[in-house]
Short mmCIF file of N, CA, C and O in Angstrom, two decimals:
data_model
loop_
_atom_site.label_atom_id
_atom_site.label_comp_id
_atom_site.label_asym_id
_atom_site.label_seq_id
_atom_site.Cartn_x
_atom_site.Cartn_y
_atom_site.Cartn_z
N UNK A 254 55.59 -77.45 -52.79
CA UNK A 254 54.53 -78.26 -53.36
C UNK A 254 54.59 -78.27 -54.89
O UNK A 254 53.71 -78.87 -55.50
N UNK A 255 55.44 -77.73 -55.45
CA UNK A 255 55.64 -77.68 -57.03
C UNK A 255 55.96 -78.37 -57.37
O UNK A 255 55.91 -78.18 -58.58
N UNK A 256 56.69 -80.00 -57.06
CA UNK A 256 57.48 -80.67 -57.60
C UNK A 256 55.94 -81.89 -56.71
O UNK A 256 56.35 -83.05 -56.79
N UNK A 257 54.97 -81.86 -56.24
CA UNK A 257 53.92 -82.69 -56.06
C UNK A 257 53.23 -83.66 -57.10
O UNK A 257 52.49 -83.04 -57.86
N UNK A 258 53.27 -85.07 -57.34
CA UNK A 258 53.03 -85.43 -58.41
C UNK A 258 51.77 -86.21 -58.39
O UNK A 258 51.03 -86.24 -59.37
N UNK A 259 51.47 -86.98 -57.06
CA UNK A 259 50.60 -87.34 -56.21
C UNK A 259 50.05 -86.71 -55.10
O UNK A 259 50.78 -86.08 -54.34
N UNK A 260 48.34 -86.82 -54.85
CA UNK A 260 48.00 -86.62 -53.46
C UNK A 260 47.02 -87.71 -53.38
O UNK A 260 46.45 -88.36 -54.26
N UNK A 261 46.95 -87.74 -52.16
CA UNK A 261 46.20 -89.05 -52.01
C UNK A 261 45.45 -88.63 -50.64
O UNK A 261 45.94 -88.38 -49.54
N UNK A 262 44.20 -88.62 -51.03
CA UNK A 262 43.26 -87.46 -49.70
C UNK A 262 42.03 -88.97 -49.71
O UNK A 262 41.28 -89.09 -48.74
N UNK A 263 41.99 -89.52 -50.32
CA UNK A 263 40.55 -90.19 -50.20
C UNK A 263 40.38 -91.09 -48.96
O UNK A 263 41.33 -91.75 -48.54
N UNK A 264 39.18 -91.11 -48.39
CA UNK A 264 38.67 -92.20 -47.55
C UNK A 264 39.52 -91.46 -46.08
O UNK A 264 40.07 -92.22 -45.29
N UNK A 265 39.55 -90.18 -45.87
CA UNK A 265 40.31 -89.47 -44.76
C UNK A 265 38.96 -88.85 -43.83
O UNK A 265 39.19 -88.45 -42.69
N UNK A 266 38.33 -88.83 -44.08
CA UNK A 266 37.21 -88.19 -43.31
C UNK A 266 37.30 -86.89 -43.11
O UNK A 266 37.05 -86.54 -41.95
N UNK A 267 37.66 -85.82 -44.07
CA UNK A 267 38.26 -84.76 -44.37
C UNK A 267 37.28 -83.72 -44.75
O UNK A 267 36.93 -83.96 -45.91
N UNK A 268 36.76 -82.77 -44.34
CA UNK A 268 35.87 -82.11 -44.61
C UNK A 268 36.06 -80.29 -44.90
O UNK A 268 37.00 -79.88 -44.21
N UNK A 269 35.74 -79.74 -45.30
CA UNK A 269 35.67 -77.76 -45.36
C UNK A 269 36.28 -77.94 -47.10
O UNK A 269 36.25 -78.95 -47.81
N UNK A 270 36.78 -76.61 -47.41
CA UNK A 270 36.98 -76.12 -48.88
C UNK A 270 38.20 -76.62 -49.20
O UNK A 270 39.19 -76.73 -48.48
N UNK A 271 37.98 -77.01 -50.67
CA UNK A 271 39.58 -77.38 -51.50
C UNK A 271 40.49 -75.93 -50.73
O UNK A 271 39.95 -74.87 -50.44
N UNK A 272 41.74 -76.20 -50.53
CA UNK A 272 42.35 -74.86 -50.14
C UNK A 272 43.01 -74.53 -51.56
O UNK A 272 43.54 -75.35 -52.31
N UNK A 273 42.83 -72.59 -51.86
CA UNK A 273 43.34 -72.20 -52.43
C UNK A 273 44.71 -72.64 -52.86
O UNK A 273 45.09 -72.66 -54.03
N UNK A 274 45.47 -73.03 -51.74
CA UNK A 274 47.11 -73.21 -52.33
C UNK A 274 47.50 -74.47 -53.35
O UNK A 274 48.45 -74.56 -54.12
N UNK A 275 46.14 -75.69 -53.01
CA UNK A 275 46.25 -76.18 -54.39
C UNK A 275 46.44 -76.19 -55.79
O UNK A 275 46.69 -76.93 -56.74
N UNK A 276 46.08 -74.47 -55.34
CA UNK A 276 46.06 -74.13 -57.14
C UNK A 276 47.69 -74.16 -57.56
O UNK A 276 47.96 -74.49 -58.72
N UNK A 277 48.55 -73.89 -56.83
CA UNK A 277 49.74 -74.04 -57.18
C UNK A 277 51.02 -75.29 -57.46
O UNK A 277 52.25 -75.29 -57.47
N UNK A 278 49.71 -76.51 -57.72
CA UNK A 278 50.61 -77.95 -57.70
C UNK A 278 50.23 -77.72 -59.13
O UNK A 278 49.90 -78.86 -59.44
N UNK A 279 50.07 -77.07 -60.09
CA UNK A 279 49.32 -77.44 -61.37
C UNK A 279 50.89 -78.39 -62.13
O UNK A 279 50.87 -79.59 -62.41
N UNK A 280 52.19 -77.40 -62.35
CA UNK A 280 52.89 -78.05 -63.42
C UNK A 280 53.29 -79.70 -63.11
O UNK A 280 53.75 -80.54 -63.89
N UNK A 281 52.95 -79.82 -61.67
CA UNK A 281 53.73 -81.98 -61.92
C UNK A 281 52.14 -82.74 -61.39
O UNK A 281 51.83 -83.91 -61.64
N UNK A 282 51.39 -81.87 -60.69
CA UNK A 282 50.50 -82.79 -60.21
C UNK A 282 49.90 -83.48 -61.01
O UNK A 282 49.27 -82.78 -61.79
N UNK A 283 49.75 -84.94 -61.24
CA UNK A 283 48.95 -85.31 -62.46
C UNK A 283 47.45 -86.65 -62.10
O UNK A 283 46.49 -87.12 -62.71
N UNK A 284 48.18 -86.79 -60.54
CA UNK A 284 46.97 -87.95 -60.26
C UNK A 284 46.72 -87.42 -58.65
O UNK A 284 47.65 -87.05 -57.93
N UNK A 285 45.52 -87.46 -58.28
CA UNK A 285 44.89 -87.10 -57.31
C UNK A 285 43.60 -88.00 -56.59
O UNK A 285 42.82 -88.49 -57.41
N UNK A 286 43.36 -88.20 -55.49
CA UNK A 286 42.10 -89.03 -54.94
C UNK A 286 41.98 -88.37 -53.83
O UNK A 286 42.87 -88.20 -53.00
N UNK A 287 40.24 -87.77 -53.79
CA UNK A 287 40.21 -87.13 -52.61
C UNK A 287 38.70 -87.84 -52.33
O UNK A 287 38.00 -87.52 -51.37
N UNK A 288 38.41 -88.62 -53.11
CA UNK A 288 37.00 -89.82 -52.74
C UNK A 288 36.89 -89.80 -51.39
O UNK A 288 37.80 -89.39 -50.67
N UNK A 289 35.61 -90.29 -50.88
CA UNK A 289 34.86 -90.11 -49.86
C UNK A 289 34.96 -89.70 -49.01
O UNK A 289 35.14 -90.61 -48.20
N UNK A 290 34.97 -88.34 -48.34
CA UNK A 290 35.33 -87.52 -47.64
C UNK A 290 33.92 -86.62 -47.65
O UNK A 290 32.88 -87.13 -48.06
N UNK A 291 33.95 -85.22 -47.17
CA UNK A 291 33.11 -84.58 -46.88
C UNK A 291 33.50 -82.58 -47.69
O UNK A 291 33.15 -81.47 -47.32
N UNK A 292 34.12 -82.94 -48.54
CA UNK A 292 35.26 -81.37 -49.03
C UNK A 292 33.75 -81.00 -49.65
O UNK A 292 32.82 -81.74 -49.98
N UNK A 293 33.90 -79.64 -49.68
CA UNK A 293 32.59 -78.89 -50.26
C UNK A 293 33.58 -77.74 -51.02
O UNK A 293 34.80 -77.56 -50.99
N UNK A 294 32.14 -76.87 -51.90
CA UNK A 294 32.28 -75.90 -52.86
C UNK A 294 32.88 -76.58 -54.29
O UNK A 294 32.65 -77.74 -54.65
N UNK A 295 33.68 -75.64 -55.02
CA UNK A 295 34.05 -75.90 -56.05
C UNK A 295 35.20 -76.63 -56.39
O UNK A 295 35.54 -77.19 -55.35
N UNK A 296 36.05 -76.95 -57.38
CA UNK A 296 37.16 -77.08 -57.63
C UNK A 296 37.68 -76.40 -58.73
O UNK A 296 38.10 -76.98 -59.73
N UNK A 297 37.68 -75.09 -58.57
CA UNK A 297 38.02 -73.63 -59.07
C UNK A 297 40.10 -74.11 -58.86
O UNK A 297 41.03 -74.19 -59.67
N UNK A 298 40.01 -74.26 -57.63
CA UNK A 298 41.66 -74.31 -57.47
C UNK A 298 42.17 -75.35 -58.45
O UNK A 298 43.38 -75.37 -58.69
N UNK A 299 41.38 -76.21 -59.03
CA UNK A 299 42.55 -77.31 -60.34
C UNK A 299 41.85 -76.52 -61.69
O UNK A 299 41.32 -77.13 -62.61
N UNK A 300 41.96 -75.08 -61.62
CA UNK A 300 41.38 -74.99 -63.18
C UNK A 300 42.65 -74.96 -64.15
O UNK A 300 42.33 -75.09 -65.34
N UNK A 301 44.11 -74.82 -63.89
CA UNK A 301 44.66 -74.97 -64.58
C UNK A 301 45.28 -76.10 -64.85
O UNK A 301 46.07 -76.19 -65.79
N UNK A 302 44.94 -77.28 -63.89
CA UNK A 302 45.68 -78.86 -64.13
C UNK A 302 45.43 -79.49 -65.18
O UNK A 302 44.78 -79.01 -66.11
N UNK A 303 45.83 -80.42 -65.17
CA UNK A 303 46.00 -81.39 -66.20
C UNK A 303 45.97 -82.76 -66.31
O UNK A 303 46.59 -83.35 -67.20
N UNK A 304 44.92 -83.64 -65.01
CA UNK A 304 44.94 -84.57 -64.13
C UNK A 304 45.29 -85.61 -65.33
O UNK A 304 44.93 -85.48 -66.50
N UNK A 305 46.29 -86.97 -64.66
CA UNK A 305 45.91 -87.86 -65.67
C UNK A 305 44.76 -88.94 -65.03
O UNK A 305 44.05 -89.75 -65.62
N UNK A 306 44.87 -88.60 -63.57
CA UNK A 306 43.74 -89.71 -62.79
C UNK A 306 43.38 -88.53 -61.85
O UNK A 306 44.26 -87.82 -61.37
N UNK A 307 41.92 -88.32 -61.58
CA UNK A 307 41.35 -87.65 -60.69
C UNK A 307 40.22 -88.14 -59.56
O UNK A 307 39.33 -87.36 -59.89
N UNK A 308 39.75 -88.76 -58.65
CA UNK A 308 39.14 -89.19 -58.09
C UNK A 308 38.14 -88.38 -57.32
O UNK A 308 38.63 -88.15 -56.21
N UNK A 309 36.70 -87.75 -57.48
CA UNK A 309 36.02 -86.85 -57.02
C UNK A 309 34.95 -87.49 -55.92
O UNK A 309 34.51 -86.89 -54.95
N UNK A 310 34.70 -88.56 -56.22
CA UNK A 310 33.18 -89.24 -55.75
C UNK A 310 32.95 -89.59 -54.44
O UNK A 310 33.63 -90.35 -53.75
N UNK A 311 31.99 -89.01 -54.14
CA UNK A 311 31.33 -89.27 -52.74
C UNK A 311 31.57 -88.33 -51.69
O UNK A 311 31.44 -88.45 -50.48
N UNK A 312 32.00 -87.20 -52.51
CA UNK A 312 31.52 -85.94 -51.86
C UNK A 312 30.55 -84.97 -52.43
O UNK A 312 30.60 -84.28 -53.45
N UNK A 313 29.39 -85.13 -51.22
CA UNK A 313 28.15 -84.80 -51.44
C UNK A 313 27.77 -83.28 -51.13
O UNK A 313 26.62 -82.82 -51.18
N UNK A 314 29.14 -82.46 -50.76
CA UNK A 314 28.88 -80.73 -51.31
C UNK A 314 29.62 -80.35 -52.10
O UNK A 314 29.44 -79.17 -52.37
N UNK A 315 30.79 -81.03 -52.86
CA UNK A 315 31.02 -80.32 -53.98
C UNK A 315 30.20 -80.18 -55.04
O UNK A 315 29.61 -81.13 -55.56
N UNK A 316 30.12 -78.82 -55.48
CA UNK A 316 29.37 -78.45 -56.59
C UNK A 316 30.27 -77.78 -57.59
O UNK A 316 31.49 -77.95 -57.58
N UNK A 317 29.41 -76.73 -58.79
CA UNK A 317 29.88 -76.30 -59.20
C UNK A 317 30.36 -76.60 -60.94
O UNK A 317 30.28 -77.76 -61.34
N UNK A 318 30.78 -75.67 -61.77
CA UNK A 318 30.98 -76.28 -62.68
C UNK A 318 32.72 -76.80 -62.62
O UNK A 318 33.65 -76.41 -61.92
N UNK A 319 32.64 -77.74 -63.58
CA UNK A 319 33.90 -79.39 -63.63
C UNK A 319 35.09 -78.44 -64.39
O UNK A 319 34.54 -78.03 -65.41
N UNK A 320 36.40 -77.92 -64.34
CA UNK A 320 37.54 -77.36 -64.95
C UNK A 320 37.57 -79.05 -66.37
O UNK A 320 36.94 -80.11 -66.33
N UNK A 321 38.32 -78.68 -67.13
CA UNK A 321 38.45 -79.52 -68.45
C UNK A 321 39.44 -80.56 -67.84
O UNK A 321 39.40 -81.79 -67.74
N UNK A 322 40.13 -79.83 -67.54
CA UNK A 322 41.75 -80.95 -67.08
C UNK A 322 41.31 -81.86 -65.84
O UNK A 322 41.86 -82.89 -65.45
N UNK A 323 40.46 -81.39 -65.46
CA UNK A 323 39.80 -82.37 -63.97
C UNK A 323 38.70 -83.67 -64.89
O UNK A 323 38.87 -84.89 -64.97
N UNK A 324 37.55 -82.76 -65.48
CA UNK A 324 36.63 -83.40 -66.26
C UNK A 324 37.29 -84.98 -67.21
O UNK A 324 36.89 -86.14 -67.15
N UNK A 325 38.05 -84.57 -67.75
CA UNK A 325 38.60 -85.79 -68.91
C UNK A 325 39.67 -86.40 -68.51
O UNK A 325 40.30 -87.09 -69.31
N UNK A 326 40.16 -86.23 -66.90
CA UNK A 326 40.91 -87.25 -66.36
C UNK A 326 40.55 -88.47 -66.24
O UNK A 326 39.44 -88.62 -65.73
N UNK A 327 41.20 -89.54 -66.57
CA UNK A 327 41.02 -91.22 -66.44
C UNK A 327 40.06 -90.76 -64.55
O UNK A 327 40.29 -89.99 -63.62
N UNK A 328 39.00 -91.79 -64.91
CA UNK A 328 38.93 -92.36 -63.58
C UNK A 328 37.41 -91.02 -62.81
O UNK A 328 36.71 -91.08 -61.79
N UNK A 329 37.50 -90.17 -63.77
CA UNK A 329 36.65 -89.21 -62.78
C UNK A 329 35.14 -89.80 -62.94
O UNK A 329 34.48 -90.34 -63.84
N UNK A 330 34.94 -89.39 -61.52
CA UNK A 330 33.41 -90.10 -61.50
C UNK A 330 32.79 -89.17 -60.51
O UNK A 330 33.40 -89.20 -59.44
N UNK A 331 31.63 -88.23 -60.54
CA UNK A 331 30.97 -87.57 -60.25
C UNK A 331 29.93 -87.81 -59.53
O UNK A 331 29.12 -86.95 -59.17
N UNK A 332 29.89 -88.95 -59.27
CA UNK A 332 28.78 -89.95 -58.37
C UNK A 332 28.61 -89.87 -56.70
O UNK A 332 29.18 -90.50 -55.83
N UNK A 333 27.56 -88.81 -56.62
CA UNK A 333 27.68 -88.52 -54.78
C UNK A 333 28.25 -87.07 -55.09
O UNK A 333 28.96 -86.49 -54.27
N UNK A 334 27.96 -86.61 -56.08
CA UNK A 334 28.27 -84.97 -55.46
C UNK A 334 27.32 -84.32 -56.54
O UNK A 334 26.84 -84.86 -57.54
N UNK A 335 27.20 -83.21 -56.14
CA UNK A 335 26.95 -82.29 -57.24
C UNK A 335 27.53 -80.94 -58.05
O UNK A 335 27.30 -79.73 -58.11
N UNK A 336 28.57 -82.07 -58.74
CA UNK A 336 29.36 -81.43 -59.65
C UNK A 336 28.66 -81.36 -61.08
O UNK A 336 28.20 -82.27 -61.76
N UNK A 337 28.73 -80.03 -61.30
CA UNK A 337 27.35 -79.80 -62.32
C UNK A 337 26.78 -79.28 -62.16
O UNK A 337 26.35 -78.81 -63.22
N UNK A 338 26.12 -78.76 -61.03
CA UNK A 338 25.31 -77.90 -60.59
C UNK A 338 25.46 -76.69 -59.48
O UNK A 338 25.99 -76.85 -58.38
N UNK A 339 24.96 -75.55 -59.92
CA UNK A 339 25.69 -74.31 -59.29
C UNK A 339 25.71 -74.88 -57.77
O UNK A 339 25.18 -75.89 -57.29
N UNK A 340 26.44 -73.95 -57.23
CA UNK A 340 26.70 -73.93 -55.70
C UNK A 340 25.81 -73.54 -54.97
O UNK A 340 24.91 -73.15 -55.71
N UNK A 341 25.48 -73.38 -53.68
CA UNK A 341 24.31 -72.60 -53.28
C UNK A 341 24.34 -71.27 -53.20
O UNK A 341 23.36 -70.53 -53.26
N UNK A 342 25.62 -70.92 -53.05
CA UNK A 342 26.54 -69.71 -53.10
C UNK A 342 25.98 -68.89 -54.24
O UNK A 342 25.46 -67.77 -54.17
N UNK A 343 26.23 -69.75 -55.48
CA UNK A 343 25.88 -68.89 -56.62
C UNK A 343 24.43 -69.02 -57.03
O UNK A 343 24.12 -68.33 -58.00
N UNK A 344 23.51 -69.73 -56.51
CA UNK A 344 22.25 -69.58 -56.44
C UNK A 344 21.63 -68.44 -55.99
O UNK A 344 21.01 -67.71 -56.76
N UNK A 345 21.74 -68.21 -54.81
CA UNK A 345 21.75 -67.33 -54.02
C UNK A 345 21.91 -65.58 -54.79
O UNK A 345 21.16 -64.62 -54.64
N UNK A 346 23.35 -65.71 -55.73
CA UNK A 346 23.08 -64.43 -56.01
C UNK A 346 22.17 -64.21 -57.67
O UNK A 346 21.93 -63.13 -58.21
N UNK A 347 21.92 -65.17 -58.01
CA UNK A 347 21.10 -65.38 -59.34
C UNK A 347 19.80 -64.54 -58.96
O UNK A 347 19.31 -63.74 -59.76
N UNK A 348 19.30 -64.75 -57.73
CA UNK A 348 18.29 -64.22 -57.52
C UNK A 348 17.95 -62.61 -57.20
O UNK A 348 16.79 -62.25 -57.00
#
């Protein structure tokens, strides 16, 4: 998966956690769409990318705070989730 330059997940009806092993497409991956689907938690696994197109929207359990290289990719739109706001996970232990 190191030499991955594209993924293209959106409109799959795809649901549970980004998987950890994503974290390891960071050096070629540069455009991604995982739009309307059902993926929850964070996106902790792209904190070291460098998206040039990222597609997040219209999944309505990701939370969490946004990595930089995800955030200022062309195209990201946060609309239908709650990216930005802690997880329930980390709510939970605030208290």
């Amino acid at each position: 998966m190191e030499s991955l330059q594209w993924l293209r997940l959106g409109v799959n009806k795809m649901s549970g956690e980004i998987p950890e092993e994503l974290s390891k497409t960071s050096a070629r991956l540069h455009h991604m769409t995982m739009d309307q689907n059902d993926f929850e938690g964070n996106l902790y696994p792209f904190k070291d990318h460098k998206f040039v197109n990222f597609l997040p929207q219209n999944n309505p359990k990701l939370c969490g705070m946004v990595p930089l290289g995800v955030r200022y990719a062309h195209g990201f739109n946060y609309y239908n989730t709650q990216l930005g706001l802690p997880c329930p996970e980390e709510v939970g232990k605030a208290e």
